[in-house]
Short mmCIF file of C-alpha atoms and ligand atoms in Angstrom, two decimals:
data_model
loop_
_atom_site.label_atom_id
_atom_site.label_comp_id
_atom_site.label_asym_id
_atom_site.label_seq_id
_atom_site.Cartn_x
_atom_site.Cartn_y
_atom_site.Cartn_z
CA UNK A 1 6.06 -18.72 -3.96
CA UNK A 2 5.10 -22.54 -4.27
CA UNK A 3 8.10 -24.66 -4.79
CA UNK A 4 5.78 -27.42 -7.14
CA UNK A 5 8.12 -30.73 -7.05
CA UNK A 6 5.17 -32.14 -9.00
CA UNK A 7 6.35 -29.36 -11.93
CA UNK A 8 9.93 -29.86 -11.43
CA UNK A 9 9.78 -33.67 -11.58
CA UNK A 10 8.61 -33.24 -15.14
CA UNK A 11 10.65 -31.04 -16.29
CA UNK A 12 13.45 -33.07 -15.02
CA UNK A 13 11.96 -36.21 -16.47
CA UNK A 14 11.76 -34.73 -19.90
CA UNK A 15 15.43 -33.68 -19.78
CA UNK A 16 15.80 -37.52 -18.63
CA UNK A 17 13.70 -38.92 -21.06
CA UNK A 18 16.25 -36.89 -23.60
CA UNK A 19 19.38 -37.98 -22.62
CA UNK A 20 17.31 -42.20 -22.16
CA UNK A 21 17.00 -41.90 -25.79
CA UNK A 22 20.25 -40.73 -26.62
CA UNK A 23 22.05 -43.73 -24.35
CA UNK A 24 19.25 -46.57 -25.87
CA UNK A 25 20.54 -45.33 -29.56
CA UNK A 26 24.02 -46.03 -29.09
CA UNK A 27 22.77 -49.54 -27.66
CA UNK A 28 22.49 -49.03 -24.47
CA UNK A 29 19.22 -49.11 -21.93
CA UNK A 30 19.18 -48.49 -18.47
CA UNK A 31 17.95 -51.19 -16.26
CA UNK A 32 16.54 -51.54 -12.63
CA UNK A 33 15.56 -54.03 -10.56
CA UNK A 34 13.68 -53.31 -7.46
CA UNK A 35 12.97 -56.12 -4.88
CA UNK A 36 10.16 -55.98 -2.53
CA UNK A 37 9.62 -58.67 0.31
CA UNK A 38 6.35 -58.93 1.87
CA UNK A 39 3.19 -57.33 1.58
CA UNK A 40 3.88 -53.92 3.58
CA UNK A 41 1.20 -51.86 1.40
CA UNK A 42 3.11 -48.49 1.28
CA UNK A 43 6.06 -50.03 -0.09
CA UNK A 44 3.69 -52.00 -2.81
CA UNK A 45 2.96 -48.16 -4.10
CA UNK A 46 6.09 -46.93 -3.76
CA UNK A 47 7.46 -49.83 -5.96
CA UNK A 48 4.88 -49.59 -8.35
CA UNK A 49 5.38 -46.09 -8.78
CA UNK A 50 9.24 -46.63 -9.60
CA UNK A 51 8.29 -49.96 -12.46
CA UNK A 52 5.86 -46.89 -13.67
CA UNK A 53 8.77 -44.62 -13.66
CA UNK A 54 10.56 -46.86 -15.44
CA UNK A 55 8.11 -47.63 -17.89
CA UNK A 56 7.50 -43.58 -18.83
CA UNK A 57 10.89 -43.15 -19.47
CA UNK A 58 12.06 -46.46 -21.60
CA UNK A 59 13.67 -47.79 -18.74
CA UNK A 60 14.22 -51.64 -18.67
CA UNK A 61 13.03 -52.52 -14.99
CA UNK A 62 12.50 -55.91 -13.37
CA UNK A 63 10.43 -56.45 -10.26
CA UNK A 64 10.65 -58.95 -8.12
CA UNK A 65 7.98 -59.41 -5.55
CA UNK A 66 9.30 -62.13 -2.52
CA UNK A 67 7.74 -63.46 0.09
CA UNK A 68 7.66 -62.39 3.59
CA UNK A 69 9.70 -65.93 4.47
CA UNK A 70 12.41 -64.98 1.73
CA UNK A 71 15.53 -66.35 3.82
CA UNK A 72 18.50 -63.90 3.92
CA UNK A 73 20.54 -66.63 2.05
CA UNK A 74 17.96 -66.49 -0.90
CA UNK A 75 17.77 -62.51 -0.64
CA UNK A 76 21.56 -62.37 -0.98
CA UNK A 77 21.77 -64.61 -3.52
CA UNK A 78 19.33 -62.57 -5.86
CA UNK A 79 20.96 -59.83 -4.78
CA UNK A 80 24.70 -61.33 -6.07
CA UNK A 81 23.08 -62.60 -9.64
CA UNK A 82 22.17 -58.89 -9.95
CA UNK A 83 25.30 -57.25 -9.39
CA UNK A 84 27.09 -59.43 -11.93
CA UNK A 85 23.74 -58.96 -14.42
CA UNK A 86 24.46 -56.34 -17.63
CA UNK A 87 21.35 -55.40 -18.24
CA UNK A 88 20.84 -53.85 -14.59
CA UNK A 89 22.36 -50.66 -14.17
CA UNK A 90 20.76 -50.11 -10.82
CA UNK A 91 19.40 -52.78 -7.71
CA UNK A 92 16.79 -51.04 -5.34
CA UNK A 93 15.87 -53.22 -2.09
CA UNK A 94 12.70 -51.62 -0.94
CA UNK A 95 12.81 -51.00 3.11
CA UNK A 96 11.56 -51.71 5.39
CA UNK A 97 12.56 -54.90 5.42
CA UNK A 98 10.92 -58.14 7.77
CA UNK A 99 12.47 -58.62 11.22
CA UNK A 100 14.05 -61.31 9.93
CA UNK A 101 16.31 -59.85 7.30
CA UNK A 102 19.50 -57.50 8.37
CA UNK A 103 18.72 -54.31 6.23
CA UNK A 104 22.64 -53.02 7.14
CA UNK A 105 23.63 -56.32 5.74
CA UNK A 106 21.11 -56.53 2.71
CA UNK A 107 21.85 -52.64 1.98
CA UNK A 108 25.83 -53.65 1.86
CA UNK A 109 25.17 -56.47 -0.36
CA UNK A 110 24.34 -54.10 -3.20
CA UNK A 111 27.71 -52.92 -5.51
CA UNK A 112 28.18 -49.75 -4.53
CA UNK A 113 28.13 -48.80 -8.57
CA UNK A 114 24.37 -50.26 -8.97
CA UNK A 115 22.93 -48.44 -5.64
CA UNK A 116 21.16 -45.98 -7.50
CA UNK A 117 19.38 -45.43 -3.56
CA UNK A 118 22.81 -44.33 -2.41
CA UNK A 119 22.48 -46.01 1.20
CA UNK A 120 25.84 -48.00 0.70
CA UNK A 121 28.70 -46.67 3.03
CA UNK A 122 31.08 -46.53 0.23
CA UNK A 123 28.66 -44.48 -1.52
CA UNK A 124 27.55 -42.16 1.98
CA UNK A 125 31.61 -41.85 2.00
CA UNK A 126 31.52 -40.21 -0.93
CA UNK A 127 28.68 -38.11 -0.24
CA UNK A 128 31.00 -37.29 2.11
CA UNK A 129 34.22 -36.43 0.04
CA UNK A 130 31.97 -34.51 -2.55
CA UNK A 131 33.23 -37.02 -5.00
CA UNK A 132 30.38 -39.77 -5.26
CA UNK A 133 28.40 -40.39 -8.82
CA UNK A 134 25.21 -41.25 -7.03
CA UNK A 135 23.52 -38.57 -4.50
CA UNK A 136 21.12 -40.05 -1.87
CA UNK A 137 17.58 -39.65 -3.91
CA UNK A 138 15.43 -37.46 -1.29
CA UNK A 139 18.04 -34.79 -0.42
CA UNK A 140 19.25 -34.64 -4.28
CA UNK A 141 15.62 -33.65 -4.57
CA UNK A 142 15.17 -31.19 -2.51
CA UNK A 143 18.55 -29.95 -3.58
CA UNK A 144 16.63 -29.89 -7.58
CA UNK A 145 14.14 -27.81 -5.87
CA UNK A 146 16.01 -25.12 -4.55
CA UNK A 147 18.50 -25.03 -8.25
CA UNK A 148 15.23 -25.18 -10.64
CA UNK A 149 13.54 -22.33 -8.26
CA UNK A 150 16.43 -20.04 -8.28
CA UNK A 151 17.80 -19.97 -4.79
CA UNK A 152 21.25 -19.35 -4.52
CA UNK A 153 22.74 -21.61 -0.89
CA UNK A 154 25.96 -20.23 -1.23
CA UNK A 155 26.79 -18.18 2.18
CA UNK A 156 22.76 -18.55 3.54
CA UNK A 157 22.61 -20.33 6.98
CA UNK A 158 20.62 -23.70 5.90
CA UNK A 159 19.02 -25.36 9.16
CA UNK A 160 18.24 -29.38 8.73
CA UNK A 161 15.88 -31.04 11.09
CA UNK A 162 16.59 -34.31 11.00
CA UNK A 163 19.82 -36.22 11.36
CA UNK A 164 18.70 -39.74 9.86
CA UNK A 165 21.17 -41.55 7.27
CA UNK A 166 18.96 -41.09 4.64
CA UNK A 167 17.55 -38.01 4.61
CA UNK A 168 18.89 -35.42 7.67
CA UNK A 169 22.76 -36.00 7.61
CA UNK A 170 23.00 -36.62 3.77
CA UNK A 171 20.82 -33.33 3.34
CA UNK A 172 23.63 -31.13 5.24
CA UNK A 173 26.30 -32.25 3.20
CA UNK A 174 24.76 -31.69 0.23
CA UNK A 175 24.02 -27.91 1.16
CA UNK A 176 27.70 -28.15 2.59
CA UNK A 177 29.20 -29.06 -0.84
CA UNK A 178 26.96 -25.94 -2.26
CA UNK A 179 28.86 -23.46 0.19
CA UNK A 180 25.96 -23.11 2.88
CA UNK A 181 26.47 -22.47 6.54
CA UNK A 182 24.47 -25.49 8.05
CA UNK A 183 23.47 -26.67 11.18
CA UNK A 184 21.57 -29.67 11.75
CA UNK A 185 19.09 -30.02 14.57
CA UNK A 186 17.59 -32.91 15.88
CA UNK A 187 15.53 -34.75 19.15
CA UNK A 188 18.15 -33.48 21.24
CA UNK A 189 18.33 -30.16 19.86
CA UNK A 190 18.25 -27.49 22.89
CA UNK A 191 15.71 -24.42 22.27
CA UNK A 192 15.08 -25.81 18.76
CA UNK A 193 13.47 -22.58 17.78
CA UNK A 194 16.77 -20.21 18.50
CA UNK A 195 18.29 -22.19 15.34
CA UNK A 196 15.71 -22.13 13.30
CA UNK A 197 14.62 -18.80 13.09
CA UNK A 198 18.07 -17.90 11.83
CA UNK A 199 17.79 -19.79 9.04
CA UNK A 200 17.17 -18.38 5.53
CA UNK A 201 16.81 -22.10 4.00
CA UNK A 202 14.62 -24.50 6.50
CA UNK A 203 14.28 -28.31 5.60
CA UNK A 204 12.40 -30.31 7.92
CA UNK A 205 13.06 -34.09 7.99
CA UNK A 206 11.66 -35.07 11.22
CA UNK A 207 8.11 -37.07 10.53
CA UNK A 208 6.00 -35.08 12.65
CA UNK A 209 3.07 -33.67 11.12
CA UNK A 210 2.44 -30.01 11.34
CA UNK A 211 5.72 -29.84 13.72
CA UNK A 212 7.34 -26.32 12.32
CA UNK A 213 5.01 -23.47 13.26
CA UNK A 214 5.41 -19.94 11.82
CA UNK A 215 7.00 -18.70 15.26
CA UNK A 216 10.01 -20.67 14.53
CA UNK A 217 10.64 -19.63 10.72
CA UNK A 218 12.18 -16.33 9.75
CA UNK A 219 10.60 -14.06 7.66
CA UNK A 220 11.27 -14.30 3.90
CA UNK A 221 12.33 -17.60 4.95
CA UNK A 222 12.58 -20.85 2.11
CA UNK A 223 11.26 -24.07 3.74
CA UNK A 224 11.00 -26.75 1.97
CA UNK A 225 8.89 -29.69 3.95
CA UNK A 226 10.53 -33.37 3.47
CA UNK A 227 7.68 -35.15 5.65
CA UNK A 228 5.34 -37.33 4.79
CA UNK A 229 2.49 -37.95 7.69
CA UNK A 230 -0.71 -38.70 8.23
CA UNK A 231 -2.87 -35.57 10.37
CA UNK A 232 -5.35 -36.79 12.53
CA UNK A 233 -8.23 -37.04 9.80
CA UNK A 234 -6.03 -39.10 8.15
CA UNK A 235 -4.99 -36.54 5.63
CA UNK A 236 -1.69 -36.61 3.71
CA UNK A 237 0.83 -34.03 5.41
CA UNK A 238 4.27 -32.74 6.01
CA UNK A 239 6.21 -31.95 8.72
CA UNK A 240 5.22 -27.99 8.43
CA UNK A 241 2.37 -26.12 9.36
CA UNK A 242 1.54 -25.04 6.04
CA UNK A 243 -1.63 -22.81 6.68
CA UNK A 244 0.40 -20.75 9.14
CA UNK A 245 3.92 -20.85 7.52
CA UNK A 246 3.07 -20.19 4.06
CA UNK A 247 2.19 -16.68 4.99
CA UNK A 248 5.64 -16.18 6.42
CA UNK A 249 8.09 -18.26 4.18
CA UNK A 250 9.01 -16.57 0.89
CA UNK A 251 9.15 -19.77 -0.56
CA UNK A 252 7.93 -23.07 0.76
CA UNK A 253 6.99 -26.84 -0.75
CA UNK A 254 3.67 -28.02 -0.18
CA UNK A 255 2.66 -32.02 0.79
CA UNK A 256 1.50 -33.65 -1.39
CA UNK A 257 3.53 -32.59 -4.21
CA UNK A 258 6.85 -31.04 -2.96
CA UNK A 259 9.38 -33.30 -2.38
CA UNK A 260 7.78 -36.73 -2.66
CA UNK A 261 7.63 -36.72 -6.57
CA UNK A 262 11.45 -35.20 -6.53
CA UNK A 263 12.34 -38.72 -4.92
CA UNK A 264 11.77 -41.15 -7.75
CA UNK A 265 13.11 -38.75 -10.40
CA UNK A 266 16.40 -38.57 -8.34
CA UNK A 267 16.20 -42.31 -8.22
CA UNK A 268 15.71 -42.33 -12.25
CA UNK A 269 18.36 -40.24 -12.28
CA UNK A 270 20.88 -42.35 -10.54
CA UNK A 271 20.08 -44.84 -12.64
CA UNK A 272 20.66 -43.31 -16.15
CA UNK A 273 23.72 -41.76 -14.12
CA UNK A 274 24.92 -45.15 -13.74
CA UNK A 275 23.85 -46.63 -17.66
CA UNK A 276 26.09 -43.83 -19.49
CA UNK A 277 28.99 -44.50 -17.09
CA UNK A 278 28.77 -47.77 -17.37
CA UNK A 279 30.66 -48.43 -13.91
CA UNK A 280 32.45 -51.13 -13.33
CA UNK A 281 33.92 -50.39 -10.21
CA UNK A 282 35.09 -47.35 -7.86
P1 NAD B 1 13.69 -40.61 11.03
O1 NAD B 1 12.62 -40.97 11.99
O2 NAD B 1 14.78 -41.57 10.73
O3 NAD B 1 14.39 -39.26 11.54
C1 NAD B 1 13.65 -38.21 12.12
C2 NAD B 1 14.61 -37.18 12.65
O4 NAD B 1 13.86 -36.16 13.29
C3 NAD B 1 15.58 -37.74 13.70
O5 NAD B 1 16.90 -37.50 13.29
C4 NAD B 1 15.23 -37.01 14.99
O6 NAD B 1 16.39 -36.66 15.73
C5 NAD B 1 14.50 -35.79 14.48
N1 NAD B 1 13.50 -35.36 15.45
C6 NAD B 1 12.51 -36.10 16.00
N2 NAD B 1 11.82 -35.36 16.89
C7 NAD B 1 12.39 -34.14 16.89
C8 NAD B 1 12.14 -32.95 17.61
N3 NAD B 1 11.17 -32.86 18.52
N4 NAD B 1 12.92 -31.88 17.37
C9 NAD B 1 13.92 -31.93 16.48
N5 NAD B 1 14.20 -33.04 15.75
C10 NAD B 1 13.44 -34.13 15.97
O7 NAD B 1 12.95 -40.14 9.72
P2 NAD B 1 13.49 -39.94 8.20
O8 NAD B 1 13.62 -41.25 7.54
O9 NAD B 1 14.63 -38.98 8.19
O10 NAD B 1 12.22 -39.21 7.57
C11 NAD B 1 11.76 -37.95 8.05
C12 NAD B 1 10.44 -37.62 7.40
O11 NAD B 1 10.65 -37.52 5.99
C13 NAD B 1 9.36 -38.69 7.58
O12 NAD B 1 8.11 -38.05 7.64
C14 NAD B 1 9.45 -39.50 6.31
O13 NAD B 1 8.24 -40.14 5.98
C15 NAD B 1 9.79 -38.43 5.31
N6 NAD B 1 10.51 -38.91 4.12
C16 NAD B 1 10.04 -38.44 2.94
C17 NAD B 1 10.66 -38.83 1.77
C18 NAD B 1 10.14 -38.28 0.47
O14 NAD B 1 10.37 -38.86 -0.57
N7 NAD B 1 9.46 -37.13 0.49
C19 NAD B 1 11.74 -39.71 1.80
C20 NAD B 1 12.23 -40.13 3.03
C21 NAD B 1 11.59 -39.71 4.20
#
């Protein structure tokens, strides 16, 4: 079975788009503000695809498009006016960010109750805990995907590869909180294939196209691909061998259109989250 993230964005957008109108009646809009600086060209489309996002659902959104000089000084100080601004409910600094600029720093700058991205430590703490408002966007996804499709984690070994802060480590405690058995593999992962052909849920986060053959997935398996690559004819894939895998997995997410589109909802979602709370602080 395809998991289609394109077909369970939408759905999720429509319940969105619901509970949008609901909040903008009693006065209330959600706001973002994303902030781009330079001219990287993947993060041009990824921000334009959030304003759009914003724009579908009666969002408020402001963009703000800096220069690849923007001083650190004059990136913080945006950054501060935003935090203290009503009408934003959520502040996204898109990364990468220029050599220049300290992303830890810039990322920390962000009130933990308007980082609809989920990267601040308070916020990863709370991941964490099990107690947070906001769950990092990607892994909340994927975690959409497996809810919407019908697959119950509780008790199934779940197998991560990947341990980055944004996607790997965030993805096991989200399983974690929904009673799976998890392990999370990674570069230094010894006979990679003995753990992942025990596991009955398979995410792969590593940014390798094509990486997870069909020898390493159990049958009946779900995988569900996080990666976004380019193959060597320059074509759009994930981090699974789909051809081969498909025929073994009993479900699986293709790329394009698995988890990618699941990303921006999650981030839409965050940031109504945040509107109808109305946080002030944690
Ligand atoms: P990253 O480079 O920070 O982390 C990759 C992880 O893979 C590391 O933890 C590393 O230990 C592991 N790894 C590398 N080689 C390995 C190997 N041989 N065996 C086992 N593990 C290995 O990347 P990331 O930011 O976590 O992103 C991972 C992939 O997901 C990338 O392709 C990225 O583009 C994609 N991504 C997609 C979305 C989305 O919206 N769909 C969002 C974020 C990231």
């Amino acid at each position: 079975m395809l998991i289609s993230g394109k077909e369970i964005s939408a759905a999720v957008r429509a319940e969105l788009l619901e509970r949008t109108n609901k909040l903008k009646e009693k006065g209330r809009t959600p706001g973002l503000a994303v902030i781009l600086v330079g001219e990287d060209p993947a993060s041009k489309v990824y921000v334009n695809n959030k304003e759009k996002a914003c724009f579908e659902l009666g969002f408020y959104s402001e963009k703000y498009l800096l220069s690849e000089n923007t001083s650190e000084e004059e990136l913080l100080a945006l950054i501060d006016r935003l935090n203290e601004e009503d009408k934003i409910h959520g502040i996204l600094v898109q990364l990468p960010l220029p050599s220049h600029l300290n992303e830890k720093k810039v990322t920390e700058r962000i009130s933990p109750v308007k980082d609809v991205d989920c990267f601040h430590p308070v916020n990863i703490g709370k991941v964490l805990t099990g107690e947070g408002v906001f769950a990092p966007c990607t892994p909340a996804g994927v975690m959409e995907m497996l809810k919407f499709s019908g697959i119950d984690v509780a008790g199934k070994n779940a197998v991560v590869i990947g341990r980055s802060n944004i996607v790997g480590k965030p993805m096991a405690m989200l399983l974690l909180k929904e009673n799976a058995t998890v392990t999370i593999c990674h570069s230094k992962t010894k006979d990679l294939k003995e753990h992942t052909s025990k596991a009955d849920i398979l995410i792969a986060a590593v940014g390798r196209a094509n990486f997870v053959k069909a020898d390493m997935v159990k049958e009946g398996a779900v995988v569900i691909d996080v990666g976004i690559n380019r193959n060597e004819d320059g074509k759009l894939c994930g981090d699974v061998d789909f051809s081969e895998v498909s025929g073994k997995a009993s479900y699986i997410s293709p790329v394009p259109g698995g988890v990618g589109p699941m990303t921006i909802t999650e981030l839409m979602k965050n940031t109504l989250l945040s509107a109808e709370e109305n946080l002030k602080n944690f």
